[in-house]
Amino acid sequence: MTNTMPHTILFVDDEIPILKALQRLFRKSKYQILVANSGQEGIKQLKNCSSPISLIVSDQKMPEMSGSQFLEQAKKISPDSFRFLLTGYSDMDAVADAINKGEIHRYFTKPWNDNDLKLQVQQVLKEYDLILENKRLTALTQQQNHQLFKISKILNEKVKNATKILNHKNKELEANLFNMINLFGSLVEIHIPHLKGHGERVSKYAKEIADVMQLSAKEIRNIEIAGLLHDIGKINFTEKLIKNETHKWSGQEKNIYLTHPETGSTMIQFIEQLEDVANLILCHHENLDGSGFPNKLNEDKIPLGSKIIAVADGYDKIFNLKIDADKYVQSYLKKDGYTKDALNDGQLRQQGAILYLKQHAFTWYDPDVVKAFLESLKKQGVYSKNERIVKLEELKEGMILTRHLYTINKRFLLPFNTFLTESYIDKLKAIHMNDPIENIFCQSKKV
Ligand SMILES: [Fe+2]
């Protein structure tokens, strides 16, 4: 972009005929011409002119103020203007001084050559346009940079706030999903009371194995959820199946039992976040040697998460559900030569369960998973370790119920393992006004 304003040229000379000659020379040009007959007059013009003056042409030899003195002051008033000096040969010392001080851009000796002067004027005015354009672009760039900086600062703030809100929402969504899974899991245990706590314990043991095996956070999360829901397919079990008296089952009932991994997997496979979990549930009764069900998978065809849940499930069945516990306790006592009173019932069942896992490693269970579980058993359980009783007003988002929550009138409110969100806590406080809540067992574990 070039300067669209006509250029203004100021001629300064104490000789009126010279000024008139210069005006004539540029009469047909597109420039606006100003004249002054002294340095003082020239300074007034510079100060009062409404448009910027592109070029100043001054005579050197003037009374009171010489051309170089005038141009020195003109430079201070209008630094962007180009400055020419007209002089006689006798003033060459003054010209050299003015050039050295940077006060003039060109000089012409009188009498000047008209064409040469016109050509030089045209050239410096083009240069003037370029310099002005350059300054304009520099200023524009600086302004844009400043604006960009401001915008990027605002954007940064907005992204920070949005991320904060998103993180909070994600946490809430994750907590809601976790609570939904938990409630879902508790449905089976309501239907089959002797399984009470089984899903939660299998989930806990499986997570501990996965931790020892250093699986990724995503794999551990899926294993935890699959452990909690692994027997969800038992929701349609009849009374006879629930009693677990396998010798009394008909062929059809046995089939229903054998399809519970598929039933459970089908129940949750349509929940997008739980697709991988559905597959872990499907394979939790597969055996390493291919003797399991429902698809008789073996070795590496069985997902590692399912192998882990199988070990946790097998251990809990003997240690806590006491299924076939006596058989393995007797084997343990016989094997190690203990008398029954050497250990308490719990310790005996635990040893029986460990023996059971060891006996079936390499056939049903993956030996690496059994080994990892035995390592994890040396560590104390996370849940009991962190459990504490808190008052309602001490509840904080992120706490997890370690026991079912009831009101003082025995009204059931929430199952254990519920992740407390702000909205849950608000609802509990509202309920507490009419039906007080006491003894809230919690731990501070985060999802
Ligand atoms: Fe099962």
Short mmCIF file of C-alpha atoms and ligand atoms in Angstrom, two decimals:
data_model
loop_
_atom_site.label_atom_id
_atom_site.label_comp_id
_atom_site.label_asym_id
_atom_site.label_seq_id
_atom_site.Cartn_x
_atom_site.Cartn_y
_atom_site.Cartn_z
CA MET A 1 0.00 0.00 0.00
CA THR A 2 1.36 3.45 -0.94
CA ASN A 3 0.61 6.92 0.39
CA THR A 4 -2.70 8.05 -1.18
CA MET A 5 -2.34 11.64 0.12
CA PRO A 6 -0.62 14.12 -2.28
CA HIS A 7 2.90 14.83 -1.16
CA THR A 8 3.58 18.27 0.33
CA ILE A 9 6.86 20.02 -0.47
CA LEU A 10 8.08 23.09 1.38
CA PHE A 11 10.49 25.46 -0.42
CA VAL A 12 12.38 27.96 1.73
CA ASP A 13 14.40 30.81 0.20
CA ASP A 14 14.81 34.52 1.01
CA GLU A 15 14.78 35.35 -2.72
CA ILE A 16 11.19 35.56 -4.01
CA PRO A 17 12.16 34.94 -7.68
CA ILE A 18 13.78 31.65 -6.68
CA LEU A 19 10.64 30.57 -4.82
CA LYS A 20 8.54 31.49 -7.85
CA ALA A 21 10.86 29.55 -10.17
CA LEU A 22 10.53 26.47 -7.96
CA GLN A 23 6.73 26.82 -7.82
CA ARG A 24 6.67 27.03 -11.64
CA LEU A 25 8.85 23.97 -11.94
CA PHE A 26 6.36 21.86 -9.95
CA ARG A 27 3.15 23.62 -11.02
CA LYS A 28 1.99 20.71 -13.16
CA SER A 29 2.95 18.06 -10.63
CA LYS A 30 0.49 16.36 -8.28
CA TYR A 31 2.36 17.75 -5.25
CA GLN A 32 1.06 20.37 -2.84
CA ILE A 33 3.62 23.22 -2.77
CA LEU A 34 4.28 25.45 0.23
CA VAL A 35 6.78 28.33 0.27
CA ALA A 36 8.50 30.34 3.01
CA ASN A 37 10.93 33.24 2.56
CA SER A 38 12.94 32.66 5.73
CA GLY A 39 13.98 29.92 8.14
CA GLN A 40 11.61 31.27 10.84
CA GLU A 41 8.70 31.29 8.36
CA GLY A 42 9.61 27.75 7.31
CA ILE A 43 9.48 26.60 10.95
CA LYS A 44 6.01 28.17 11.35
CA GLN A 45 4.80 26.34 8.23
CA LEU A 46 6.17 23.06 9.54
CA LYS A 47 4.42 23.49 12.88
CA ASN A 48 1.08 24.64 11.46
CA CYS A 49 0.73 22.47 8.37
CA SER A 50 -2.29 20.13 8.65
CA SER A 51 -0.69 17.40 6.49
CA PRO A 52 2.78 15.87 6.90
CA ILE A 53 5.49 17.49 4.79
CA SER A 54 7.32 14.92 2.69
CA LEU A 55 10.18 17.09 1.45
CA ILE A 56 11.82 20.33 2.55
CA VAL A 57 14.04 22.19 0.07
CA SER A 58 15.95 25.10 1.57
CA ASP A 59 18.42 27.68 0.37
CA GLN A 60 21.65 27.79 2.41
CA LYS A 61 22.41 31.45 2.24
CA MET A 62 19.68 33.30 4.10
CA PRO A 63 19.94 36.19 6.59
CA GLU A 64 19.42 35.46 10.35
CA MET A 65 19.10 31.69 9.92
CA SER A 66 21.15 29.70 7.41
CA GLY A 67 19.67 26.79 5.46
CA SER A 68 21.63 24.18 7.46
CA GLN A 69 20.53 25.80 10.77
CA PHE A 70 16.91 25.79 9.58
CA LEU A 71 17.11 22.15 8.44
CA GLU A 72 18.63 21.18 11.78
CA GLN A 73 15.51 22.50 13.52
CA ALA A 74 13.20 21.13 10.80
CA LYS A 75 14.60 17.64 11.47
CA LYS A 76 13.43 17.89 15.08
CA ILE A 77 9.92 19.10 14.13
CA SER A 78 9.35 16.75 11.19
CA PRO A 79 11.91 13.92 11.39
CA ASP A 80 10.35 11.87 8.57
CA SER A 81 10.65 14.67 5.99
CA PHE A 82 13.39 14.44 3.40
CA ARG A 83 15.64 17.53 3.35
CA PHE A 84 17.41 19.13 0.33
CA LEU A 85 19.83 22.03 0.48
CA LEU A 86 20.31 24.56 -2.34
CA THR A 87 23.64 26.25 -2.19
CA GLY A 88 26.35 28.10 -4.07
CA TYR A 89 29.86 26.62 -4.65
CA SER A 90 31.26 28.96 -2.02
CA ASP A 91 29.20 27.25 0.74
CA MET A 92 30.63 23.74 0.31
CA ASP A 93 32.04 23.64 3.88
CA ALA A 94 28.53 24.25 5.29
CA VAL A 95 27.12 21.54 3.01
CA ALA A 96 29.74 18.99 4.10
CA ASP A 97 28.98 19.79 7.74
CA ALA A 98 25.22 19.42 7.19
CA ILE A 99 25.74 16.06 5.41
CA ASN A 100 28.02 14.79 8.18
CA LYS A 101 25.46 15.69 10.84
CA GLY A 102 22.82 13.81 8.86
CA GLU A 103 20.66 16.89 8.45
CA ILE A 104 20.27 16.75 4.65
CA HIS A 105 19.66 13.94 2.15
CA ARG A 106 20.67 15.76 -1.06
CA TYR A 107 22.16 19.08 -2.04
CA PHE A 108 21.98 21.07 -5.29
CA THR A 109 24.20 23.86 -6.43
CA LYS A 110 22.65 26.96 -7.87
CA PRO A 111 21.73 27.23 -10.64
CA TRP A 112 20.22 23.77 -10.53
CA ASN A 113 19.29 21.57 -13.42
CA ASP A 114 15.47 21.42 -13.56
CA ASN A 115 15.24 17.85 -14.80
CA ASP A 116 17.79 16.63 -12.32
CA LEU A 117 15.94 18.32 -9.42
CA LYS A 118 12.56 16.93 -10.57
CA LEU A 119 14.03 13.43 -10.90
CA GLN A 120 15.64 13.59 -7.43
CA VAL A 121 12.36 14.87 -5.94
CA GLN A 122 10.45 11.97 -7.50
CA GLN A 123 12.99 9.45 -6.20
CA VAL A 124 13.04 10.68 -2.62
CA LEU A 125 9.24 10.90 -2.53
CA LYS A 126 9.06 7.22 -3.59
CA GLU A 127 11.55 6.44 -0.87
CA TYR A 128 9.46 8.48 1.57
CA ASP A 129 6.39 6.38 0.64
CA LEU A 130 8.35 3.17 1.18
CA ILE A 131 9.65 4.30 4.57
CA LEU A 132 6.16 5.36 5.67
CA GLU A 133 4.67 2.08 4.45
CA ASN A 134 7.37 0.15 6.27
CA LYS A 135 6.63 2.08 9.46
CA ARG A 136 2.90 1.50 9.03
CA LEU A 137 3.43 -2.24 8.54
CA THR A 138 5.78 -2.44 11.53
CA ALA A 139 3.23 -0.62 13.69
CA LEU A 140 0.46 -2.87 12.35
CA THR A 141 2.50 -5.99 13.08
CA GLN A 142 3.21 -4.77 16.59
CA GLN A 143 -0.48 -4.00 17.11
CA GLN A 144 -1.48 -7.41 15.74
CA ASN A 145 1.14 -9.13 17.87
CA HIS A 146 -0.20 -7.32 20.88
CA GLN A 147 -3.76 -8.34 19.99
CA LEU A 148 -2.66 -11.93 19.32
CA PHE A 149 -0.93 -12.01 22.67
CA LYS A 150 -4.11 -10.75 24.33
CA ILE A 151 -6.26 -13.28 22.43
CA SER A 152 -3.90 -16.15 23.21
CA LYS A 153 -3.96 -15.15 26.87
CA ILE A 154 -7.77 -15.14 26.87
CA LEU A 155 -7.84 -18.46 24.96
CA ASN A 156 -5.38 -19.97 27.41
CA GLU A 157 -7.60 -18.95 30.30
CA LYS A 158 -10.67 -20.34 28.52
CA VAL A 159 -8.93 -23.66 27.75
CA LYS A 160 -7.76 -23.86 31.36
CA ASN A 161 -11.30 -23.26 32.65
CA ALA A 162 -12.85 -25.65 30.11
CA THR A 163 -10.29 -28.35 31.03
CA LYS A 164 -11.08 -27.81 34.69
CA ILE A 165 -14.84 -28.16 34.06
CA LEU A 166 -14.26 -31.15 31.74
CA ASN A 167 -12.05 -32.90 34.29
CA HIS A 168 -14.69 -32.35 36.95
CA LYS A 169 -17.44 -33.64 34.62
CA ASN A 170 -15.31 -36.64 33.61
CA LYS A 171 -14.70 -37.42 37.26
CA GLU A 172 -18.43 -37.17 37.92
CA LEU A 173 -19.26 -39.37 34.89
CA GLU A 174 -16.64 -41.92 35.94
CA ALA A 175 -18.02 -41.87 39.50
CA ASN A 176 -21.60 -42.30 38.22
CA LEU A 177 -20.53 -45.22 36.00
CA PHE A 178 -18.68 -46.77 38.95
CA ASN A 179 -21.77 -46.38 41.17
CA MET A 180 -24.03 -47.83 38.48
CA ILE A 181 -21.69 -50.83 38.13
CA ASN A 182 -21.67 -51.23 41.87
CA LEU A 183 -25.46 -51.18 42.09
CA PHE A 184 -25.66 -53.58 39.16
CA GLY A 185 -23.28 -55.95 40.96
CA SER A 186 -25.27 -55.77 44.17
CA LEU A 187 -28.42 -56.97 42.31
CA VAL A 188 -26.95 -60.50 41.97
CA GLU A 189 -26.04 -60.53 45.63
CA ILE A 190 -29.58 -59.51 46.61
CA HIS A 191 -30.90 -62.36 44.40
CA ILE A 192 -28.30 -64.85 45.71
CA PRO A 193 -27.58 -63.85 49.34
CA HIS A 194 -24.77 -66.37 49.88
CA LEU A 195 -22.75 -64.48 47.23
CA LYS A 196 -22.81 -61.35 49.40
CA GLY A 197 -19.53 -59.49 49.04
CA HIS A 198 -18.16 -62.06 46.54
CA GLY A 199 -18.03 -59.66 43.56
CA GLU A 200 -16.43 -56.93 45.62
CA ARG A 201 -13.79 -59.29 47.04
CA VAL A 202 -13.01 -60.86 43.64
CA SER A 203 -12.63 -57.33 42.26
CA LYS A 204 -10.24 -56.42 45.09
CA TYR A 205 -8.11 -59.59 44.78
CA ALA A 206 -8.03 -59.28 40.98
CA LYS A 207 -6.85 -55.67 41.22
CA GLU A 208 -4.09 -56.69 43.63
CA ILE A 209 -2.92 -59.40 41.20
CA ALA A 210 -3.04 -56.92 38.30
CA ASP A 211 -0.99 -54.45 40.38
CA VAL A 212 1.68 -57.08 41.07
CA MET A 213 1.73 -57.95 37.34
CA GLN A 214 2.14 -54.21 36.59
CA LEU A 215 -0.71 -54.01 34.08
CA SER A 216 -1.80 -50.65 32.62
CA ALA A 217 -4.26 -48.41 34.46
CA LYS A 218 -6.94 -49.15 31.82
CA GLU A 219 -6.46 -52.94 32.12
CA ILE A 220 -6.58 -52.73 35.91
CA ARG A 221 -9.80 -50.66 35.77
CA ASN A 222 -11.44 -53.21 33.41
CA ILE A 223 -10.32 -56.13 35.60
CA GLU A 224 -11.70 -54.41 38.71
CA ILE A 225 -15.10 -53.88 37.06
CA ALA A 226 -15.17 -57.38 35.52
CA GLY A 227 -14.35 -58.84 38.95
CA LEU A 228 -17.26 -56.98 40.47
CA LEU A 229 -19.70 -58.07 37.73
CA HIS A 230 -18.28 -61.49 36.76
CA ASP A 231 -21.32 -63.41 38.08
CA ILE A 232 -23.97 -60.90 36.92
CA GLY A 233 -25.23 -63.67 34.56
CA LYS A 234 -26.52 -65.57 37.61
CA ILE A 235 -29.34 -63.03 37.88
CA ASN A 236 -31.75 -65.55 36.23
CA PHE A 237 -30.74 -68.50 38.45
CA THR A 238 -33.60 -70.53 39.92
CA GLU A 239 -33.85 -71.39 43.63
CA LYS A 240 -32.28 -74.81 42.95
CA LEU A 241 -29.35 -73.30 41.09
CA ILE A 242 -28.88 -70.69 43.77
CA LYS A 243 -28.53 -73.37 46.45
CA ASN A 244 -25.50 -74.65 44.54
CA GLU A 245 -26.46 -78.31 45.07
CA THR A 246 -24.91 -79.36 41.81
CA HIS A 247 -25.72 -83.06 42.24
CA LYS A 248 -29.45 -82.21 42.23
CA TRP A 249 -29.35 -80.13 39.01
CA SER A 250 -31.18 -81.35 35.92
CA GLY A 251 -29.47 -81.26 32.52
CA GLN A 252 -31.31 -78.05 31.67
CA GLU A 253 -30.27 -76.42 34.95
CA LYS A 254 -26.68 -77.41 34.36
CA ASN A 255 -26.91 -75.72 30.97
CA ILE A 256 -28.20 -72.52 32.56
CA TYR A 257 -25.23 -72.58 34.93
CA LEU A 258 -22.78 -73.15 32.06
CA THR A 259 -24.18 -70.19 30.11
CA HIS A 260 -23.94 -67.64 32.97
CA PRO A 261 -20.69 -66.13 31.59
CA GLU A 262 -22.42 -65.51 28.23
CA THR A 263 -25.57 -64.18 29.89
CA GLY A 264 -23.50 -61.76 31.99
CA SER A 265 -21.38 -60.68 29.05
CA THR A 266 -24.47 -60.05 26.90
CA MET A 267 -26.03 -57.96 29.67
CA ILE A 268 -23.28 -55.37 29.60
CA GLN A 269 -21.69 -55.60 26.15
CA PHE A 270 -23.90 -52.78 24.84
CA ILE A 271 -22.51 -50.31 27.39
CA GLU A 272 -19.82 -48.66 25.30
CA GLN A 273 -17.30 -48.16 28.12
CA LEU A 274 -17.67 -51.81 29.19
CA GLU A 275 -17.05 -53.69 25.92
CA ASP A 276 -13.66 -55.06 27.09
CA VAL A 277 -15.17 -55.89 30.47
CA ALA A 278 -17.88 -57.97 28.73
CA ASN A 279 -15.18 -60.16 27.13
CA LEU A 280 -13.39 -60.65 30.46
CA ILE A 281 -16.69 -61.82 31.98
CA LEU A 282 -17.35 -64.15 29.04
CA CYS A 283 -14.04 -65.98 29.62
CA HIS A 284 -13.86 -66.09 33.44
CA HIS A 285 -14.58 -69.87 33.58
CA GLU A 286 -12.20 -70.87 30.80
CA ASN A 287 -9.36 -73.17 31.97
CA LEU A 288 -5.73 -73.11 30.85
CA ASP A 289 -5.98 -76.72 29.58
CA GLY A 290 -9.15 -76.03 27.54
CA SER A 291 -11.46 -77.87 29.96
CA GLY A 292 -13.46 -74.76 30.94
CA PHE A 293 -16.59 -73.17 29.56
CA PRO A 294 -18.37 -71.74 27.59
CA ASN A 295 -15.91 -71.89 24.62
CA LYS A 296 -13.22 -74.30 25.84
CA LEU A 297 -10.49 -71.73 25.18
CA ASN A 298 -6.96 -72.58 26.30
CA GLU A 299 -3.60 -70.98 27.06
CA ASP A 300 -3.09 -67.60 25.30
CA LYS A 301 -6.60 -67.61 23.82
CA ILE A 302 -7.91 -66.73 27.28
CA PRO A 303 -7.60 -62.98 28.06
CA LEU A 304 -5.15 -62.31 30.91
CA GLY A 305 -7.85 -60.34 32.77
CA SER A 306 -10.12 -63.41 32.75
CA LYS A 307 -7.28 -65.63 34.03
CA ILE A 308 -6.78 -63.17 36.89
CA ILE A 309 -10.50 -63.09 37.77
CA ALA A 310 -10.60 -66.91 37.66
CA VAL A 311 -7.81 -67.14 40.29
CA ALA A 312 -9.46 -64.48 42.50
CA ASP A 313 -12.83 -66.24 42.09
CA GLY A 314 -11.41 -69.69 42.93
CA TYR A 315 -9.69 -68.35 46.06
CA ASP A 316 -12.78 -66.52 47.32
CA LYS A 317 -15.04 -69.54 46.78
CA ILE A 318 -13.01 -71.57 49.27
CA PHE A 319 -11.76 -68.88 51.65
CA ASN A 320 -14.95 -66.81 52.03
CA LEU A 321 -17.87 -68.67 50.40
CA LYS A 322 -16.56 -71.91 52.01
CA ILE A 323 -17.45 -74.02 48.95
CA ASP A 324 -15.41 -77.27 49.11
CA ALA A 325 -13.38 -75.62 51.89
CA ASP A 326 -13.29 -78.72 54.13
CA LYS A 327 -11.86 -80.88 51.36
CA TYR A 328 -8.88 -78.57 50.82
CA VAL A 329 -8.40 -77.83 54.53
CA GLN A 330 -8.12 -81.60 55.14
CA SER A 331 -5.65 -81.93 52.27
CA TYR A 332 -3.62 -79.06 53.69
CA LEU A 333 -3.56 -80.55 57.20
CA LYS A 334 -2.62 -83.94 55.82
CA LYS A 335 0.05 -82.54 53.54
CA ASP A 336 1.82 -80.40 56.14
CA GLY A 337 1.14 -82.62 59.16
CA TYR A 338 -0.75 -79.95 61.13
CA THR A 339 -3.43 -80.69 63.72
CA LYS A 340 -6.68 -78.77 63.23
CA ASP A 341 -6.13 -76.52 66.26
CA ALA A 342 -2.81 -75.23 64.93
CA LEU A 343 -4.59 -72.45 63.04
CA ASN A 344 -7.96 -70.71 63.38
CA ASP A 345 -10.80 -71.47 60.92
CA GLY A 346 -10.04 -68.47 58.71
CA GLN A 347 -6.34 -69.27 58.54
CA LEU A 348 -7.12 -72.90 57.74
CA ARG A 349 -9.50 -71.95 54.94
CA GLN A 350 -6.96 -69.52 53.55
CA GLN A 351 -4.31 -72.26 53.51
CA GLY A 352 -6.86 -74.63 51.93
CA ALA A 353 -7.64 -72.04 49.23
CA ILE A 354 -3.93 -71.49 48.54
CA LEU A 355 -3.43 -75.25 48.25
CA TYR A 356 -6.37 -75.44 45.85
CA LEU A 357 -4.82 -72.74 43.62
CA LYS A 358 -1.42 -74.45 43.67
CA GLN A 359 -2.96 -77.83 42.81
CA HIS A 360 -4.75 -76.40 39.80
CA ALA A 361 -1.99 -74.13 38.51
CA PHE A 362 -0.86 -75.36 35.03
CA THR A 363 -4.23 -77.15 34.50
CA TRP A 364 -6.99 -74.66 35.24
CA TYR A 365 -5.08 -71.59 36.33
CA ASP A 366 -2.18 -69.69 34.80
CA PRO A 367 0.83 -70.38 37.10
CA ASP A 368 2.13 -66.80 36.64
CA VAL A 369 -1.21 -65.43 37.85
CA VAL A 370 -1.25 -67.80 40.86
CA LYS A 371 2.31 -66.73 41.69
CA ALA A 372 1.34 -63.04 41.48
CA PHE A 373 -1.67 -63.66 43.73
CA LEU A 374 0.42 -65.42 46.37
CA GLU A 375 2.71 -62.40 46.34
CA SER A 376 -0.23 -60.01 46.70
CA LEU A 377 -1.62 -62.02 49.63
CA LYS A 378 1.42 -61.00 51.62
CA LYS A 379 0.19 -57.43 51.49
CA GLN A 380 -2.59 -56.18 53.71
CA GLY A 381 -6.00 -55.57 52.05
CA VAL A 382 -6.57 -51.96 50.96
CA TYR A 383 -10.18 -51.70 52.10
CA SER A 384 -9.95 -52.79 55.71
CA LYS A 385 -6.69 -50.91 56.13
CA ASN A 386 -8.17 -47.52 55.28
CA GLU A 387 -11.67 -47.90 56.73
CA ARG A 388 -12.77 -45.30 59.28
CA ILE A 389 -16.05 -44.02 60.72
CA VAL A 390 -16.84 -40.46 59.67
CA LYS A 391 -19.60 -38.03 60.58
CA LEU A 392 -22.00 -36.80 57.91
CA GLU A 393 -20.48 -33.31 57.96
CA GLU A 394 -17.01 -34.81 57.42
CA LEU A 395 -17.99 -36.56 54.17
CA LYS A 396 -16.03 -35.39 51.15
CA GLU A 397 -16.28 -36.06 47.44
CA GLY A 398 -14.04 -39.02 46.52
CA MET A 399 -14.69 -41.06 49.68
CA ILE A 400 -15.97 -44.62 49.22
CA LEU A 401 -18.42 -46.42 51.46
CA THR A 402 -16.80 -49.55 52.89
CA ARG A 403 -20.12 -50.87 54.28
CA HIS A 404 -23.80 -50.61 53.35
CA LEU A 405 -25.28 -47.32 54.56
CA TYR A 406 -28.49 -47.29 56.61
CA THR A 407 -30.44 -44.63 58.51
CA ILE A 408 -30.98 -44.95 62.26
CA ASN A 409 -34.41 -46.46 61.43
CA LYS A 410 -32.66 -49.20 59.40
CA ARG A 411 -33.66 -47.72 56.04
CA PHE A 412 -31.19 -48.91 53.39
CA LEU A 413 -29.60 -45.99 51.52
CA LEU A 414 -26.50 -47.04 49.58
CA PRO A 415 -24.45 -50.23 49.09
CA PHE A 416 -20.80 -50.49 50.15
CA ASN A 417 -18.24 -49.45 47.58
CA THR A 418 -20.37 -46.44 46.54
CA PHE A 419 -18.19 -43.55 45.37
CA LEU A 420 -19.47 -40.39 47.06
CA THR A 421 -20.04 -37.38 44.80
CA GLU A 422 -21.09 -33.89 45.93
CA SER A 423 -24.67 -34.57 44.88
CA TYR A 424 -24.76 -37.86 46.85
CA ILE A 425 -23.50 -36.05 49.95
CA ASP A 426 -26.15 -33.29 49.52
CA LYS A 427 -28.90 -35.94 49.23
CA LEU A 428 -27.62 -37.77 52.32
CA LYS A 429 -27.69 -34.48 54.28
CA ALA A 430 -31.30 -33.87 53.17
CA ILE A 431 -32.34 -37.41 54.25
CA HIS A 432 -30.49 -36.96 57.55
CA MET A 433 -32.84 -34.05 58.52
CA ASN A 434 -35.82 -36.46 58.78
CA ASP A 435 -34.18 -39.83 59.28
CA PRO A 436 -30.72 -39.46 60.89
CA ILE A 437 -27.74 -41.34 59.50
CA GLU A 438 -25.09 -42.72 61.85
CA ASN A 439 -21.92 -44.77 61.53
CA ILE A 440 -20.75 -44.02 58.02
CA PHE A 441 -17.86 -46.36 57.20
CA CYS A 442 -15.60 -44.88 54.55
CA GLN A 443 -12.20 -44.90 53.00
CA SER A 444 -10.58 -42.10 51.02
CA LYS A 445 -9.61 -44.11 47.97
CA LYS A 446 -10.16 -42.31 44.64
CA VAL A 447 -11.53 -43.92 41.47
FE FE B 1 -18.94 -67.47 37.65
#
